[in-house]
Coordinates of C-alpha atoms in Angstrom, one line a residue:
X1 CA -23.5 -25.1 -32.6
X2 CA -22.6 -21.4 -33.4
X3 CA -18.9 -20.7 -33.2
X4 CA -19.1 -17.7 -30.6
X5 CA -22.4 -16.8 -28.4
X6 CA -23.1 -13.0 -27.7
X7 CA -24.4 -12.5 -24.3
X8 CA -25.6 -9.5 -22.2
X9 CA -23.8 -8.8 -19.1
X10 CA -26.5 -9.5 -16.5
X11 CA -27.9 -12.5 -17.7
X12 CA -24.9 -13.9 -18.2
X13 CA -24.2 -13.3 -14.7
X14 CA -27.4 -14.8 -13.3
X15 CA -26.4 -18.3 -15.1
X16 CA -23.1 -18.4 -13.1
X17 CA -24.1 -17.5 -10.1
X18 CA -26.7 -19.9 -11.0
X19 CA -24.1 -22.9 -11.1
X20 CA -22.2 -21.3 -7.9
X21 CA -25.7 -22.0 -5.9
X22 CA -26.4 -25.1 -7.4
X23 CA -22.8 -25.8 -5.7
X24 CA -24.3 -24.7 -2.0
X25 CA -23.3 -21.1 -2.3
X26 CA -25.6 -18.8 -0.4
X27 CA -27.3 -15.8 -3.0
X28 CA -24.8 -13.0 -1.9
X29 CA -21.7 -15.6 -2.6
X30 CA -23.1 -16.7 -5.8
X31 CA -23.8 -13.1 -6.9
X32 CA -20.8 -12.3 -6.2
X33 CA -18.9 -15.1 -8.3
X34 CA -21.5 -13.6 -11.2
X35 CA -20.5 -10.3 -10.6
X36 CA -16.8 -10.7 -10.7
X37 CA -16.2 -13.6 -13.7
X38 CA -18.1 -11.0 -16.0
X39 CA -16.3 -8.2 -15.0
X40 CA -13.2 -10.3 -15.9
X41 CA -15.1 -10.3 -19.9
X42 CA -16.4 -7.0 -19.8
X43 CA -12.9 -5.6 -19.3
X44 CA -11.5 -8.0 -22.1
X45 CA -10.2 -10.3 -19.7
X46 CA -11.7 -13.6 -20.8
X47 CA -8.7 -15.3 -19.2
X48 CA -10.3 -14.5 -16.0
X49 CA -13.9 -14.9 -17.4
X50 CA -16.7 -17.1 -16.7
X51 CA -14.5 -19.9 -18.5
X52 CA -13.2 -20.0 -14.9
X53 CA -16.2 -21.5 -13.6
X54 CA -16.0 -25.3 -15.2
X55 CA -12.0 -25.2 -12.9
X56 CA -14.4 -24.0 -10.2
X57 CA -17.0 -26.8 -10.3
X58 CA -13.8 -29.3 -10.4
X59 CA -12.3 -27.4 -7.1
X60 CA -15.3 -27.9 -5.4
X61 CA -16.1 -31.3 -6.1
X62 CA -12.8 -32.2 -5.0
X63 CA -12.8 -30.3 -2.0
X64 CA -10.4 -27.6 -2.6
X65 CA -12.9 -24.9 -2.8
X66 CA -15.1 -24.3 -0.1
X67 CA -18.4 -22.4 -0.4
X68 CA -19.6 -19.6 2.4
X69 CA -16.4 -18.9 3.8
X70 CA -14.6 -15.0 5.0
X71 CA -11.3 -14.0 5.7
X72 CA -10.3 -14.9 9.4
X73 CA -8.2 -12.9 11.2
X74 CA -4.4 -14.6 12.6
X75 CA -3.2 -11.2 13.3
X76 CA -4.1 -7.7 14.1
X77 CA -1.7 -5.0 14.5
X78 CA -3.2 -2.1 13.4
X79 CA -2.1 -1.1 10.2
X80 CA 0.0 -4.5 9.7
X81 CA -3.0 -7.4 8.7
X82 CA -2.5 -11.1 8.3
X83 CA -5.9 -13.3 7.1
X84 CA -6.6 -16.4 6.2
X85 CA -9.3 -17.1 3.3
X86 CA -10.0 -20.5 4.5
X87 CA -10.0 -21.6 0.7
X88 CA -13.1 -19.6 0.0
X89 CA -14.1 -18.2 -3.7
X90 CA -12.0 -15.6 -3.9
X91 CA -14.5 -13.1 -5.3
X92 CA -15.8 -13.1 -1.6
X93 CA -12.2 -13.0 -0.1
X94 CA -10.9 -10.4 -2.1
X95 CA -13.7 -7.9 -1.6
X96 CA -13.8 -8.7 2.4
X97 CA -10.1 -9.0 2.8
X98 CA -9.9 -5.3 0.6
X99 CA -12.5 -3.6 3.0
X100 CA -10.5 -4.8 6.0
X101 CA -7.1 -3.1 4.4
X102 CA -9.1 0.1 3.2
X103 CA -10.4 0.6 6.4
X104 CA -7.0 0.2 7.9
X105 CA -5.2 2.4 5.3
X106 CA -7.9 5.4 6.5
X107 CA -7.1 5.1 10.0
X108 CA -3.4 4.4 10.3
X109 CA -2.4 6.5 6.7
X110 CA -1.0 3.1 5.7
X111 CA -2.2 -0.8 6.0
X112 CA -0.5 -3.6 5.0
X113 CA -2.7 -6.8 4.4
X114 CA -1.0 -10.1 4.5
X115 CA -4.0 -12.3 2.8
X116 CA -3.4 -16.3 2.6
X117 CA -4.8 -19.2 1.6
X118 CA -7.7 -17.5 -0.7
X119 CA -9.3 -19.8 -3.6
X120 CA -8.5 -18.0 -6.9
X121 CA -8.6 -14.1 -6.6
X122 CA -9.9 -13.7 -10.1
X123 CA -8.5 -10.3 -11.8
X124 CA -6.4 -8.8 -9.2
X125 CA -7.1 -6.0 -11.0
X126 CA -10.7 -5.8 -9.2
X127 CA -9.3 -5.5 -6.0
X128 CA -6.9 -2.1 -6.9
X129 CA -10.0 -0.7 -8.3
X130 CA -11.8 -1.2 -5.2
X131 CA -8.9 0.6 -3.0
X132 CA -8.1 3.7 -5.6
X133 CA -12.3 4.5 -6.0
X134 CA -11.4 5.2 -1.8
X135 CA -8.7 7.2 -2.8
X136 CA -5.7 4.8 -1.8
X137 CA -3.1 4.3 -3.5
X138 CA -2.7 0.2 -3.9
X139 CA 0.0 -2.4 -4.4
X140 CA -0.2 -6.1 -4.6
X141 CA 1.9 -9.3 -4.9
X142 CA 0.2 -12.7 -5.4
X143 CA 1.4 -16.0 -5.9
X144 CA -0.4 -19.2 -7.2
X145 CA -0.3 -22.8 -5.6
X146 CA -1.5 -25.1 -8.4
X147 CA -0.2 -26.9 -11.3
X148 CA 3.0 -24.9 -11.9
X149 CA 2.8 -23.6 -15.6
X150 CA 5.7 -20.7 -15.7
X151 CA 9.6 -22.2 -16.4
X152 CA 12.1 -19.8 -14.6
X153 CA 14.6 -17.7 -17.0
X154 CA 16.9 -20.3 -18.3
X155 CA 15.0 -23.3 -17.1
X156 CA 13.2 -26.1 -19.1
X157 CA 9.6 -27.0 -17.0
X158 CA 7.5 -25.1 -15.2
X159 CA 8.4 -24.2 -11.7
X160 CA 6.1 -21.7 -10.9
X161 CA 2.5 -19.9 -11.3
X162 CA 1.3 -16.7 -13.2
X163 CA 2.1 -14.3 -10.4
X164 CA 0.4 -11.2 -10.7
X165 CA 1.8 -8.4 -10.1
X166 CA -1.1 -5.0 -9.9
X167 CA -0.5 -1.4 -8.7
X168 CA -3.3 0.8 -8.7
X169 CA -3.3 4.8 -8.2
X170 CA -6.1 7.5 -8.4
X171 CA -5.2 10.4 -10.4
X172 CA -7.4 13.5 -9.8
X173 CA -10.2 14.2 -12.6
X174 CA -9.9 11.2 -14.3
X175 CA -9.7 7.5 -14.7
X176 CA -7.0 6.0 -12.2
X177 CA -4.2 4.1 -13.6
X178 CA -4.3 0.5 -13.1
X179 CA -1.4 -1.8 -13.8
X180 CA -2.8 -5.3 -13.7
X181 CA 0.2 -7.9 -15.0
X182 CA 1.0 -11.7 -15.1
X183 CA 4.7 -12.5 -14.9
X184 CA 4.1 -14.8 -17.1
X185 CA 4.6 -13.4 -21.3
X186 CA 0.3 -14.4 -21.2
X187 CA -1.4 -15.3 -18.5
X188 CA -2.5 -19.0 -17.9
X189 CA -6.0 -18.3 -19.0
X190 CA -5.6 -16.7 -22.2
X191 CA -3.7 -20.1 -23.2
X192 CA -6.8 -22.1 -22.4
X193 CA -8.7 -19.5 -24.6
X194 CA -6.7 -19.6 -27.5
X195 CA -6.6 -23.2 -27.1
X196 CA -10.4 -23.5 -27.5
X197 CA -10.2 -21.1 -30.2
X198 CA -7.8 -23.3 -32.3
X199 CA -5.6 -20.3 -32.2
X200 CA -1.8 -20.3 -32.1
X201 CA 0.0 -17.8 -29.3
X202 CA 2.4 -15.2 -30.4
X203 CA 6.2 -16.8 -30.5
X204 CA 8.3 -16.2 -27.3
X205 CA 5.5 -17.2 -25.0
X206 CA 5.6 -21.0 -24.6
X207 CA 7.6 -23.9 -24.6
X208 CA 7.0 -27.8 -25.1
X209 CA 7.8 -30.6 -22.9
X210 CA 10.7 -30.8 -23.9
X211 CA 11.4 -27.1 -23.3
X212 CA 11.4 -26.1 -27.2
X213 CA 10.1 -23.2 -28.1
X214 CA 6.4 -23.8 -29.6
X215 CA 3.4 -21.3 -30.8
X216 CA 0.6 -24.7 -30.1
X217 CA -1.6 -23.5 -27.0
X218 CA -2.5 -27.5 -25.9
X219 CA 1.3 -27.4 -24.5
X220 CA -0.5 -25.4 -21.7
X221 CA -3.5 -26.8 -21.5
X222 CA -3.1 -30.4 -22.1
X223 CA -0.6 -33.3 -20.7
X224 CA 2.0 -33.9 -22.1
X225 CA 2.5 -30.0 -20.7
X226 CA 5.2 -27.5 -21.4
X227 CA 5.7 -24.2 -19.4
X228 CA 4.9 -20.5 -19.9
X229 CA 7.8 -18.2 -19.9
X230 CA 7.8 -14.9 -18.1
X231 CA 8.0 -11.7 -19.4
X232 CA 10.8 -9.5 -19.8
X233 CA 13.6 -12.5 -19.7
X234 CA 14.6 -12.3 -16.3
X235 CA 13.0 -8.9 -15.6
X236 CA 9.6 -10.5 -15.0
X237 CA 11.3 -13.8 -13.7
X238 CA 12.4 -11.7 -10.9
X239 CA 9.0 -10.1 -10.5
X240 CA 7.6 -14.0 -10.3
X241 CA 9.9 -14.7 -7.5
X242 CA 9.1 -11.6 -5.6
X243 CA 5.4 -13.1 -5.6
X244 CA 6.6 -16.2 -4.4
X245 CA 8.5 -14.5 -1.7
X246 CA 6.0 -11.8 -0.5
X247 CA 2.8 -13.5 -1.7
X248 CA 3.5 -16.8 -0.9
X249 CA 5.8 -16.8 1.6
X250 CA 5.9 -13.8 3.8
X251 CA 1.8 -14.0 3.9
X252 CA 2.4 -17.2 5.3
X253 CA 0.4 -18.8 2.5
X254 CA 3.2 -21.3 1.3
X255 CA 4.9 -21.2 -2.0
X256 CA 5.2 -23.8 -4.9
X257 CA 7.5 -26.4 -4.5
X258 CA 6.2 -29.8 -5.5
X259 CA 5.5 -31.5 -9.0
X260 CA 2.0 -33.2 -8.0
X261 CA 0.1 -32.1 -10.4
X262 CA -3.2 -33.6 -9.4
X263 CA -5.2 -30.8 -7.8
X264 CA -8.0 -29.1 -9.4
X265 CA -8.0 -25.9 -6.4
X266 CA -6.2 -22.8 -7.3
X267 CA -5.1 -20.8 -4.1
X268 CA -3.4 -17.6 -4.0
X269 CA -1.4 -15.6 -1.5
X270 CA -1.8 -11.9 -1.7
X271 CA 0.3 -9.2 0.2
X272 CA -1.2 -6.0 -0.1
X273 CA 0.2 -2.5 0.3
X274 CA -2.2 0.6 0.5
X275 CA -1.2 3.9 1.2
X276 CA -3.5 7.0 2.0
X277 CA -2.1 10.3 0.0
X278 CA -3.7 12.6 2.5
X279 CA -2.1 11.2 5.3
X280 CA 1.1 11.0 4.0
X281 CA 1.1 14.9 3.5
X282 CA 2.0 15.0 -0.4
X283 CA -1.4 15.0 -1.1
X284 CA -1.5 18.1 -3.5
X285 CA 2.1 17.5 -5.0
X286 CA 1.0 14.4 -5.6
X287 CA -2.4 14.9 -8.0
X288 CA -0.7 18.0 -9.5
X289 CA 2.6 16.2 -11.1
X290 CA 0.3 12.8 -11.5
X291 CA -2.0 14.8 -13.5
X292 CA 0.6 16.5 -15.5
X293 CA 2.7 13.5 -16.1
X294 CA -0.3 11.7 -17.6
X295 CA -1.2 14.3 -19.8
X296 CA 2.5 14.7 -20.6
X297 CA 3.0 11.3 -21.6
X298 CA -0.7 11.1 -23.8
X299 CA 0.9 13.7 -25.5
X300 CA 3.1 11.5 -27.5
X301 CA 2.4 11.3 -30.9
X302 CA 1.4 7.9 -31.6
X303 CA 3.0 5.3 -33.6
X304 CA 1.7 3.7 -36.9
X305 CA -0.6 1.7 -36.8
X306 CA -1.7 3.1 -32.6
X307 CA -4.7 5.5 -32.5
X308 CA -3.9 7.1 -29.2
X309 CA -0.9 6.3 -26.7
X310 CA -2.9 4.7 -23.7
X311 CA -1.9 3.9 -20.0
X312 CA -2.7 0.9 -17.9
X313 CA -6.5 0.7 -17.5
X314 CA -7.8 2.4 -20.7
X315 CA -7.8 -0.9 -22.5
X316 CA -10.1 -2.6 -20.1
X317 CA -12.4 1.0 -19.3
X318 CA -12.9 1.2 -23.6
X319 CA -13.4 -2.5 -23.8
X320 CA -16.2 -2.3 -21.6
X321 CA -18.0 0.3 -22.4
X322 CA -17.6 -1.6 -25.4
X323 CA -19.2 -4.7 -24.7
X324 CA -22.2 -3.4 -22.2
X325 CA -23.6 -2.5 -25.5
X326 CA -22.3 -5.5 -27.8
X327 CA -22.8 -7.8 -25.6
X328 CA -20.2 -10.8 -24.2
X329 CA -18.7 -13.3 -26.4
X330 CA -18.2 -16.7 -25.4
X331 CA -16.5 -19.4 -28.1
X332 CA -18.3 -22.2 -27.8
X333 CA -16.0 -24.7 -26.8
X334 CA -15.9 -22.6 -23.6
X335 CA -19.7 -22.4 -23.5
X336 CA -19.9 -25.7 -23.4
X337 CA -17.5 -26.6 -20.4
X338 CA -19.8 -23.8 -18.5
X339 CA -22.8 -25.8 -19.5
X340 CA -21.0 -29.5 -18.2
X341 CA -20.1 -27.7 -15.2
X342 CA -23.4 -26.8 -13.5
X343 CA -24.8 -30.2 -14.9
X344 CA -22.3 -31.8 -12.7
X345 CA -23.9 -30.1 -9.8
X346 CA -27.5 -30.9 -10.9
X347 CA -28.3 -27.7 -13.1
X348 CA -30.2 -28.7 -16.5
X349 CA -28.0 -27.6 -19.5
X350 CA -31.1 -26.0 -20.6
X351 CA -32.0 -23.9 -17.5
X352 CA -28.3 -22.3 -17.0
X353 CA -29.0 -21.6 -21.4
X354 CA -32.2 -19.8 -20.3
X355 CA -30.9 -17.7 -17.9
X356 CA -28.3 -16.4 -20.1
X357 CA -30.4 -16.1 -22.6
X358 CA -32.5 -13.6 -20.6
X359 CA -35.4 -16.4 -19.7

């Protein structure tokens, strides 16, 4: 078997939302899930990639994810929000639960969106882009209920989840800025990737079970199970317990507090802040010192080594464009879990192969 498999963006699509049907999703759910776990590689975040899908299969074979389900409403007061995802794929949640907030922000100038009990939102990422293409300025805080993997500052075992942390803003006449971060030193994901790589992570961002400090990926991955550690020392520590708090918490959601470590579901909280420049009457202050700021601060010369001084959501807009013309890779360890995973729900290895293989 080839070490890595190149794959074009579509067809690779069709073969996940290929599995997601095979597990009862209806076409626009499936698509969806497609849509979204490539868009996750096409930006470089394989973390977030179709390697998510074998967790997914698990989740729903347990019971923890449930196909076909929307965001209900347990509050409405006009710009203030509160839905429940019902523990539905999160690529469907997300993109409902953001048009309710959007269309909240335009009539009320602000909305805030109090989202709980949503299967794994993917790249948060996604969901900021979706609010600043309207023009909105976007902040969220999500927190994860599953197997906790992040130790606090100071501590020995995990604790905690990944907690994202993503604020998005349009700047006029060019890409917006998107800030998409784990609290975490890597994200969860990008230890299962460098696990099925054989790779070692950078220093600082891992310890073992016994809360040593350790470069080996499996103590993330595999039992006997260390902890992440967040960035920043207890800069992004606090961050993580902000999620907790506001993402967890305040959304009503729940927060992580128990060492069973059994469940397969990942559920996130997500409280949501989006704010309408227009209506808040600094509108053209507001492009004109966000344009020059930008420009002021890509004006530094770069450092050895660094073509170009970059801000948050270059990386991913270059990395695509990238790979809609080389194509997706996929180690094959990864590829392989995708393949196990839809014949668990009855799809031949060799028709989910063909699909993203073009056939």
């Amino acid at each position: 078997m080839a070490d890595t498999f190149i794959f074009g963006s579509e067809p690779l699509g069709r073969a996940i939302a290929a599995i997601a049907a095979a597990g009862g999703s209806d076409a626009r759910e499936a698509r969806l899930v497609g849509e979204n776990l490539v868009t996750a590689n096409l930006t470089g975040h394989d973390s977030h990639g179709v390697g998510m899908m074998p967790r997914y299969v698990e989740s729903l074979l347990e019971g923890g994810l449930v196909p076909n389900r929307h965001p209900v409403t347990k509050f409405d007061g006009g710009a203030l929000v509160a839905l429940d995802g019902q523990a539905g794929y999160g690529q469907v949640i997300g993109l409902e639960a953001t048009e309710i907030a959007i269309a909240r922000a335009r009539q009320y100038g602000v909305s805030v969106m109090a989202l709980a009990n949503s299967h794994h939102l993917c790249r948060i990422g996604q969901w900021a882009e979706q609010a600043v293409a309207q023009g909105l300025v976007s902040l969220s805080f999500t927190n994860v209920i599953s197997r906790s993997i992040v130790a606090p500052f100071g501590g020995t075992d995990a604790r905690f989840g990944t907690n994202p942390v993503t604020i998005g803003v349009p700047l006029p006449d060019q890409p917006p800025f998107i800030l998409d971060m784990a609290t975490s030193g890597v994200a969860q994901g990008k230890v299962r990737v460098a696990y099925n790589k054989g790779q070692a992570l950078p220093p600082g961002m891992l310890i073992d079970d016994h809360g040593r400090p350790t470069t080996d990926p499996r103590y993330g991955v595999v039992d006997p199970f260390g902890a992440l550690t967040t960035f920043g020392l207890h800069k992004g520590y606090g961050l993580a317990v902000v999620c907790e708090l506001l993402g967890g918490a305040l959304t009503g959601g729940g927060t992580w507090h128990t060492d069973d470590r059994s469940k397969r579901r990942v559920l996130n909280g997500m409280l949501s802040i989006l704010i309408d420049p227009q209506r808040l009457g600094t509108a053209p202050e507001f492009a004109r010192e966000a344009a020059q700021f930008v420009e002021w601060v890509k004006k530094s010369p770069p450092a050895e080594g660094v073509e170009r001084v970059l801000i948050a959501g270059d990386p991913e807009r270059e990395t695509k464009a990238r790979r809609l013309v080389e194509g997706i890779p996929v180690d094959a360890v990864t590829w392989n879990e995708i393949l196990a995973a839809g014949e668990k729900l009855g799809l031949a290895r060799a028709s989910t192969q063909r699909l993203a293989d073009g056939g």
